[in-house]
């Protein structure tokens, strides 16, 4: 059980158990000491009674019929001769002499005649006795004298009861006091644990995290154990906070570098492409080989431009830059993109499923267009000729908009299934290089969709691959940028990649 492991319960149990042991030891010792003291007193009285019985009226060999007279209440006197009780009796509460029962007499016969007190259990209402047996001068007769232990037992019993009750009450009080004290002592620890739990819930793995949670000042007193834990946790939080800030700064640096580099590369790439095209066009009598090489330079420059644009867009998405927030006619984007895809891939079947009313969302038109274009490009590039690609657009009851791109191609290769939406995730890297695939398309899809507060999912098996993009309804508000640090990145609209 979990409760048994709690420190509070354990401490309380330990305190109560220790107290119980101490109380038990004190109680037992007191009872034993008191009992032996009281029994000693009874023994002295018995000895006096022996004196009175042997030196009282009558001869030395045995008192006559009224031999217990003159003794105290309860006193038992017996004469033993030849292994049998010849005369016996005791005084009852009214001072009258009573005879002993047979069992009591038998118990008396077992007594050793050594003149020392022994405890004898007499039968019936008499109970336990301290008895002394002395031999007469002729050594034929033994005189047995005894006094009851009932008084001693009553006193000892009462002491034991009182002690037990007081001990129980004390234990109950101690348990309550210990619970309160321990709870109070552990309360700071609970606050420290609360702080740690709060920090554990912070999304520390992304963005600009500022850990401003700290253990309260009053729980960081280094003179107490809990205070030291609290202070150590605060130091740890500061260190982690600094480390995260450093990490963030270096990430930002890399991001800026990628963005700047991509941006800077666009112009020379455009020049390479432009000059090769110009040369090819204006020099009609170029040898075929040169013409071919110029064509290669041109297509590679186009490919590199696309890669650079993708990297720039990803870097910008990473730094959570504000998106445009305009009304975007998604129906139009889908119609145009499918038309372009048809032109680029005439060997595929292109189907379109649109609602009658145009569907409008709030967001960045160029980037949303790129989402659709990337999904259609995948359905074209990664499937064989003859594949049917069905694009559908629908608005849900809650206004959320769904774009589905489904194809009946071979499905997504298992090798990339896990990392599909990550950067540079490609099924076959060596083949991909030949086809100009870089593996950034779906990373961009996810980045853009999530920046719009939407989700993207995929289901794929041979013969059916479906990408589903869900976007929030128009004017639902874009996902709040968790990190809106002003960045020093180069600005400029990102052109759509159509
Ligand atoms: N419709 C699909 N059918 C089969 N495989 C797909 C499909 N869409 C994506 N894939 C697989 O997922 C991988 C990643 O796709 P992604 O769009 O991210 O990169 P890419 O298409 O290879 O390159 P890029 O889009 O940057 O030119 C692809 O390489 C391909 O193996
Ligand atoms: Mg792609």
XYZ file of C-alpha atoms and ligand atoms in Angstrom:
530
model
C 0.000 0.000 0.000
C 1.252 3.428 -0.873
C 0.169 5.103 2.342
C 2.412 2.840 4.398
C 5.411 4.148 2.493
C 4.663 7.738 3.393
C 7.358 9.255 5.555
C 4.785 10.872 7.835
C 3.048 7.620 8.665
C 6.338 5.843 9.220
C 7.635 8.503 11.586
C 4.388 8.500 13.585
C 4.428 4.699 13.814
C 8.045 4.711 15.001
C 7.338 7.328 17.688
C 4.260 5.470 18.952
C 6.034 2.105 18.910
C 9.007 3.465 20.897
C 6.687 5.076 23.426
C 4.729 1.839 23.761
C 7.930 -0.126 24.452
C 9.072 2.406 27.083
C 5.654 2.454 28.736
C 5.525 -1.352 28.797
C 8.987 -1.617 30.392
C 8.154 0.993 33.071
C 4.800 -0.692 33.785
C 6.188 -4.197 34.094
C 9.107 -3.099 36.307
C 6.796 -1.084 38.596
C 4.356 -3.946 38.957
C 7.076 -6.508 39.680
C 8.825 -4.270 42.233
C 5.575 -3.337 43.960
C 4.462 -6.933 44.050
C 7.679 -8.237 45.622
C 7.626 -5.381 48.142
C 4.031 -6.134 49.163
C 4.649 -9.903 49.282
C 7.634 -9.168 51.547
C 5.300 -7.291 53.887
C 2.843 -10.187 53.909
C 5.753 -12.533 54.694
C 6.645 -10.416 57.744
C 3.039 -10.566 58.934
C 3.016 -14.324 58.463
C 6.171 -14.585 60.570
C 4.486 -12.547 63.354
C 1.448 -14.800 63.116
C 3.732 -17.828 63.483
C 5.171 -16.236 66.602
C 1.747 -15.642 68.023
C 0.576 -19.147 67.166
C 3.571 -20.951 68.696
C 3.973 -18.805 71.779
C 0.357 -18.018 72.340
C -2.000 -19.748 74.769
C -1.781 -23.541 74.825
C 1.277 -25.789 74.892
C 4.130 -25.825 72.408
C 2.932 -28.864 70.548
C -0.308 -27.418 69.292
C -2.999 -24.949 70.007
C -6.403 -26.124 71.112
C -9.860 -25.764 69.451
C -9.856 -21.955 69.129
C -6.292 -21.701 67.814
C -6.922 -19.077 65.170
C -8.483 -16.703 67.645
C -6.315 -13.683 68.233
C -5.042 -13.754 64.658
C -5.958 -11.360 61.857
C -8.779 -11.824 59.365
C -8.174 -14.545 56.766
C -5.327 -16.112 58.714
C -5.097 -19.851 58.051
C -3.632 -22.161 60.661
C -3.251 -25.919 60.379
C -1.629 -28.704 62.376
C -0.070 -31.542 60.413
C 0.731 -34.785 62.089
C 1.807 -38.048 60.455
C 1.072 -36.844 56.916
C -2.461 -35.669 57.668
C -4.056 -32.398 58.654
C -5.328 -33.013 62.172
C -6.699 -29.597 62.792
C -7.196 -26.548 60.572
C -9.192 -23.377 60.215
C -9.278 -19.722 59.265
C -10.986 -16.560 60.389
C -13.703 -15.207 58.118
C -14.660 -11.564 57.736
C -16.936 -11.751 60.777
C -14.108 -13.080 62.971
C -15.616 -16.575 63.137
C -13.499 -19.671 62.710
C -14.179 -21.722 59.548
C -12.806 -25.128 58.534
C -10.729 -25.692 55.405
C -11.933 -27.788 52.487
C -10.250 -31.085 51.603
C -8.472 -29.643 48.575
C -7.115 -26.786 50.670
C -5.876 -29.306 53.242
C -4.213 -31.353 50.482
C -2.410 -28.220 49.253
C -1.176 -27.566 52.793
C 0.214 -31.101 53.038
C 2.497 -30.392 49.986
C 4.185 -27.531 51.822
C 7.820 -28.035 52.920
C 8.272 -27.613 56.705
C 11.373 -25.391 56.307
C 10.162 -22.331 58.231
C 10.267 -20.168 55.060
C 7.289 -18.482 53.374
C 5.867 -20.159 50.244
C 2.989 -19.290 47.959
C 0.201 -21.889 48.165
C -2.968 -21.931 46.117
C -5.780 -22.761 48.543
C -9.012 -23.854 47.063
C -12.177 -21.838 46.591
C -12.707 -18.331 47.865
C -9.440 -18.326 49.790
C -7.166 -18.044 46.743
C -3.387 -17.704 47.028
C -1.675 -17.628 50.404
C 1.820 -17.068 51.756
C 2.388 -19.917 54.240
C 5.100 -20.961 56.646
C 5.340 -24.446 58.127
C 7.401 -24.944 61.300
C 8.112 -28.258 63.043
C 7.328 -28.561 66.735
C 10.171 -29.219 69.129
C 9.248 -32.911 69.115
C 9.460 -32.799 65.253
C 6.275 -34.848 64.988
C 3.912 -32.020 64.411
C 4.090 -29.202 61.910
C 2.340 -25.915 62.464
C 1.283 -24.211 59.220
C 0.420 -20.517 59.292
C -0.676 -18.425 56.264
C -1.974 -15.054 55.259
C -3.948 -14.276 52.091
C -2.318 -12.595 49.048
C -5.645 -11.231 47.821
C -4.865 -7.739 49.129
C -1.513 -7.695 47.322
C -3.068 -8.997 44.139
C -5.826 -6.403 44.300
C -3.353 -3.549 44.725
C -1.028 -4.821 42.013
C -3.953 -5.422 39.665
C -5.270 -1.929 40.230
C -1.871 -0.392 39.606
C -1.544 -2.422 36.401
C -4.974 -1.314 35.177
C -4.376 2.355 35.953
C -0.962 2.211 34.351
C -2.349 0.530 31.232
C -5.126 3.085 30.818
C -2.816 6.049 31.348
C -0.310 4.540 28.889
C -3.029 4.060 26.234
C -4.239 7.628 26.628
C -0.629 8.846 26.467
C 0.022 6.843 23.294
C -3.096 8.256 21.648
C -2.031 11.799 22.524
C 1.504 11.095 21.322
C 0.168 9.734 18.013
C -1.891 12.891 17.435
C 0.953 15.186 18.454
C 3.430 13.274 16.281
C 1.089 13.413 13.254
C 0.658 17.162 13.608
C 4.358 17.823 14.181
C 5.548 15.611 11.353
C 2.952 17.070 8.975
C 4.085 20.559 9.832
C 7.735 19.565 9.409
C 7.059 17.922 6.031
C 4.922 20.718 4.606
C 7.948 22.568 3.179
C 9.054 19.324 1.539
C 5.660 19.104 -0.130
C 6.103 22.632 -1.462
C 9.530 21.715 -2.817
C 8.016 18.646 -4.514
C 5.247 20.870 -5.914
C 7.851 23.175 -7.445
C 9.668 20.248 -9.016
C 6.382 18.905 -10.402
C 5.505 22.281 -11.896
C 8.869 22.481 -13.647
C 8.484 18.923 -14.897
C 5.315 20.000 -16.708
C 7.017 22.855 -18.553
C 7.715 22.167 -22.234
C 11.483 22.342 -21.877
C 12.261 20.613 -25.141
C 11.399 23.408 -27.511
C 11.323 27.104 -27.987
C 12.520 29.741 -25.613
C 11.929 28.309 -22.166
C 12.256 30.537 -19.171
C 12.062 28.564 -15.941
C 10.737 31.209 -13.585
C 9.378 28.706 -11.044
C 11.388 28.609 -7.808
C 11.050 27.047 -4.372
C 9.671 29.799 -2.074
C 12.305 31.741 -0.115
C 11.084 30.419 3.247
C 11.787 26.828 2.171
C 15.430 27.424 1.277
C 16.872 27.956 4.756
C 20.213 26.108 4.616
C 20.012 25.371 8.361
C 17.210 22.843 7.815
C 17.390 19.637 5.800
C 14.348 20.490 3.708
C 15.733 23.993 3.207
C 18.914 22.522 1.749
C 16.861 20.422 -0.674
C 14.905 23.526 -1.647
C 18.036 25.610 -2.128
C 19.673 22.836 -4.162
C 16.592 22.592 -6.376
C 16.650 26.339 -6.949
C 20.320 26.203 -7.919
C 19.547 23.299 -10.272
C 16.697 25.248 -11.857
C 18.949 28.266 -12.418
C 21.620 26.089 -13.999
C 19.128 24.321 -16.237
C 17.566 27.661 -17.154
C 20.943 29.045 -18.167
C 21.782 25.907 -20.130
C 18.480 26.082 -21.984
C 19.009 29.741 -22.765
C 22.477 28.947 -24.134
C 21.042 26.106 -26.202
C 18.310 28.383 -27.517
C 20.836 31.053 -28.413
C 22.992 28.612 -30.350
C 19.929 27.184 -32.095
C 18.902 30.697 -33.061
C 22.378 31.327 -34.378
C 22.281 28.248 -36.589
C 18.779 29.171 -37.750
C 19.857 32.688 -38.633
C 22.855 31.328 -40.403
C 20.773 28.907 -42.473
C 18.258 31.635 -43.264
C 20.925 34.166 -44.197
C 22.864 31.640 -46.258
C 19.735 30.486 -48.099
C 18.729 34.032 -48.758
C 22.138 34.997 -50.029
C 22.294 31.939 -52.302
C 19.119 32.841 -54.133
C 20.626 35.662 -56.154
C 23.727 33.839 -57.488
C 21.559 30.815 -58.256
C 19.173 32.983 -60.239
C 22.167 34.391 -62.113
C 23.558 30.952 -62.965
C 20.181 29.887 -64.224
C 19.628 33.109 -66.138
C 23.012 33.116 -67.828
C 22.861 29.501 -68.888
C 19.378 30.028 -70.283
C 20.471 33.207 -72.025
C 23.496 31.487 -73.539
C 21.401 28.569 -74.743
C 18.816 30.833 -76.306
C 21.095 33.427 -77.925
C 23.674 31.030 -79.400
C 21.687 28.853 -81.811
C 24.791 27.210 -83.345
C 26.153 25.661 -80.148
C 27.344 22.068 -80.360
C 24.787 19.607 -79.005
C 27.016 18.593 -76.118
C 27.402 22.176 -74.914
C 23.666 22.690 -75.284
C 23.056 19.567 -73.221
C 25.500 20.698 -70.531
C 23.876 24.105 -70.337
C 20.520 22.375 -69.900
C 21.965 20.346 -67.032
C 23.388 23.472 -65.397
C 19.991 25.084 -65.703
C 18.028 22.163 -64.237
C 20.482 21.717 -61.386
C 20.255 25.436 -60.626
C 16.473 25.103 -60.533
C 16.755 22.155 -58.182
C 19.157 23.989 -55.940
C 16.900 27.040 -55.886
C 14.045 24.833 -54.666
C 16.249 23.328 -51.951
C 17.403 26.764 -50.832
C 13.834 28.065 -50.749
C 12.778 25.048 -48.680
C 15.598 25.567 -46.193
C 14.774 29.246 -45.905
C 11.102 28.506 -45.297
C 11.905 25.884 -42.653
C 14.279 28.262 -40.882
C 11.558 30.888 -40.834
C 8.959 28.434 -39.551
C 11.391 27.402 -36.816
C 11.783 30.924 -35.573
C 7.979 31.226 -35.283
C 7.774 34.335 -37.332
C 4.379 35.922 -37.593
C 2.356 34.451 -40.431
C 0.188 36.470 -42.748
C -3.399 36.416 -41.553
C -5.618 36.850 -44.531
C -8.711 35.137 -45.867
C -7.497 32.357 -48.109
C -9.796 30.682 -50.605
C -8.664 27.099 -50.140
C -11.004 25.830 -52.863
C -9.236 27.999 -55.403
C -5.807 26.865 -54.249
C -6.855 23.212 -54.545
C -8.350 23.672 -58.020
C -5.284 25.508 -59.323
C -2.808 23.115 -57.722
C -4.554 20.025 -59.079
C -4.588 21.693 -62.501
C -0.831 22.297 -62.267
C -0.262 18.729 -61.075
C -2.270 17.440 -64.025
C -0.056 19.431 -66.373
C 3.092 18.119 -64.674
C 1.887 14.527 -64.454
C -0.440 13.806 -67.393
C 0.034 10.041 -66.912
C -1.795 10.105 -63.561
C -5.536 10.283 -63.056
C -6.447 13.457 -61.151
C -9.795 13.573 -59.376
C -11.246 16.468 -57.468
C -13.976 16.517 -54.841
C -15.056 20.003 -53.755
C -18.095 21.308 -51.880
C -20.311 23.796 -53.727
C -19.481 26.690 -51.449
C -15.899 27.968 -51.575
C -14.008 27.124 -48.420
C -12.119 29.937 -46.762
C -9.567 29.724 -43.972
C -7.435 32.334 -42.247
C -3.729 32.165 -42.879
C -0.841 32.669 -45.217
C -1.914 31.991 -48.789
C 1.573 31.285 -50.237
C 2.399 28.773 -47.530
C -0.966 27.019 -47.597
C -0.585 26.689 -51.352
C 2.778 25.076 -50.766
C 1.188 22.483 -48.446
C -1.223 21.387 -51.200
C 1.468 21.529 -53.876
C 3.874 19.393 -51.816
C 1.243 16.725 -51.133
C 0.223 16.601 -54.814
C 3.882 16.478 -55.896
C 4.472 13.487 -53.627
C 1.440 11.686 -55.026
C 2.815 12.298 -58.494
C 6.523 11.672 -57.955
C 6.391 8.685 -55.609
C 3.758 6.663 -57.488
C 3.890 4.990 -60.929
C 2.079 6.291 -64.008
C -1.636 5.440 -64.049
C -2.101 6.063 -60.355
C -5.330 7.824 -59.408
C -4.921 10.809 -57.093
C -8.084 12.032 -55.435
C -8.032 15.446 -53.756
C -10.972 16.425 -51.593
C -11.849 19.425 -49.502
C -14.488 19.478 -46.782
C -15.638 21.607 -43.866
C -16.608 19.797 -40.655
C -19.502 20.618 -38.352
C -17.244 22.677 -36.117
C -15.981 24.626 -39.127
C -12.612 22.872 -39.216
C -11.411 22.358 -42.776
C -9.997 19.078 -44.035
C -7.858 18.602 -47.132
C -7.325 14.991 -48.193
C -4.912 13.809 -50.827
C -5.370 10.092 -51.510
C -3.600 7.937 -54.056
C -3.793 4.241 -54.912
C -0.049 3.924 -55.425
C 2.326 1.458 -53.756
C 2.195 3.149 -50.347
C 4.901 4.697 -48.242
C 8.059 2.637 -47.862
C 8.403 1.210 -44.329
C 11.874 2.740 -44.034
C 10.504 6.289 -43.949
C 7.182 5.659 -42.223
C 8.470 6.599 -38.750
C 10.355 9.713 -39.831
C 8.055 10.775 -42.649
C 7.544 14.346 -41.460
C 11.152 14.904 -40.436
C 13.714 16.753 -42.494
C 15.564 14.839 -45.190
C 13.389 11.760 -44.691
C 13.529 9.827 -47.954
C 12.834 6.205 -48.758
C 15.811 5.667 -51.001
C 18.487 8.303 -50.653
C 20.563 7.202 -53.653
C 17.592 6.979 -56.015
C 16.157 10.152 -54.538
C 19.201 12.143 -55.522
C 18.603 11.170 -59.128
C 14.942 12.193 -59.024
C 15.730 15.500 -57.353
C 13.934 14.589 -54.135
C 15.367 16.140 -50.985
C 12.991 14.952 -48.262
C 11.963 18.398 -47.077
C 8.471 18.458 -48.581
C 6.540 16.852 -45.710
C 8.612 18.653 -43.063
C 7.403 21.884 -44.643
C 3.832 20.581 -44.779
C 3.872 19.853 -41.092
C 5.651 23.095 -40.185
C 3.147 25.243 -42.092
C 0.072 23.337 -40.920
C 1.149 23.477 -37.265
C 1.973 27.161 -37.554
C -1.660 27.591 -38.634
C -2.841 25.650 -35.580
C -3.766 22.570 -37.618
C -2.686 18.947 -37.774
C -1.470 16.622 -40.482
C -1.736 12.855 -40.514
C -1.127 9.980 -42.880
C -2.478 6.498 -43.379
C -0.728 4.277 -45.839
C -0.839 0.733 -47.099
C -0.149 -0.681 -50.554
C -2.956 0.595 -52.798
C -4.049 3.420 -50.538
C -2.097 6.354 -49.162
C -4.078 9.195 -47.598
C -2.629 12.445 -46.285
C -5.113 14.445 -44.203
C -4.562 18.082 -43.292
C -6.960 19.664 -40.810
C -7.038 23.436 -40.407
C -8.986 25.458 -37.841
C -12.017 27.423 -39.084
C -11.572 30.905 -40.530
C -10.686 33.543 -37.928
C -10.265 30.917 -35.230
C -6.993 32.640 -34.473
C -3.632 31.273 -35.363
C -1.697 29.141 -32.953
C -0.066 31.547 -30.528
C 3.585 31.797 -31.390
C 5.332 30.292 -28.337
C 8.447 32.153 -29.250
C 8.100 35.568 -30.775
C 11.580 36.855 -30.192
C 12.412 39.597 -32.612
C 14.849 38.022 -34.981
C 17.446 39.643 -37.107
C 16.673 37.472 -40.066
C 16.608 38.861 -43.512
C 13.118 39.647 -44.570
C 11.316 39.075 -47.816
C 8.259 37.154 -48.869
C 8.783 33.492 -49.550
C 7.576 32.779 -53.049
C 5.204 29.904 -53.514
C 6.790 26.826 -54.898
C 4.393 26.086 -57.704
N 2.091 9.532 -51.793
C 3.204 8.856 -51.471
N 3.367 7.571 -51.872
C 4.479 6.895 -51.542
N 5.513 7.408 -50.836
C 5.431 8.680 -50.432
C 4.282 9.469 -50.720
N 4.478 10.692 -50.173
C 5.698 10.654 -49.590
N 6.286 9.456 -49.738
C 7.591 9.049 -49.213
O 7.955 9.961 -48.179
C 9.244 10.504 -48.418
C 9.311 11.912 -47.865
O 8.504 12.792 -48.609
P 8.881 14.323 -48.685
O 7.856 15.030 -49.469
O 9.113 14.803 -47.283
O 10.251 14.328 -49.403
P 10.538 14.094 -50.928
O 9.276 14.060 -51.698
O 11.405 12.881 -51.016
O 11.417 15.347 -51.319
P 10.880 16.848 -51.583
O 9.414 16.844 -51.345
O 11.644 17.689 -50.612
O 11.230 17.122 -52.977
C 9.422 10.425 -49.900
O 10.794 10.356 -50.234
C 8.697 9.123 -50.251
O 9.550 8.011 -50.043
Mg 7.870 15.608 -51.594
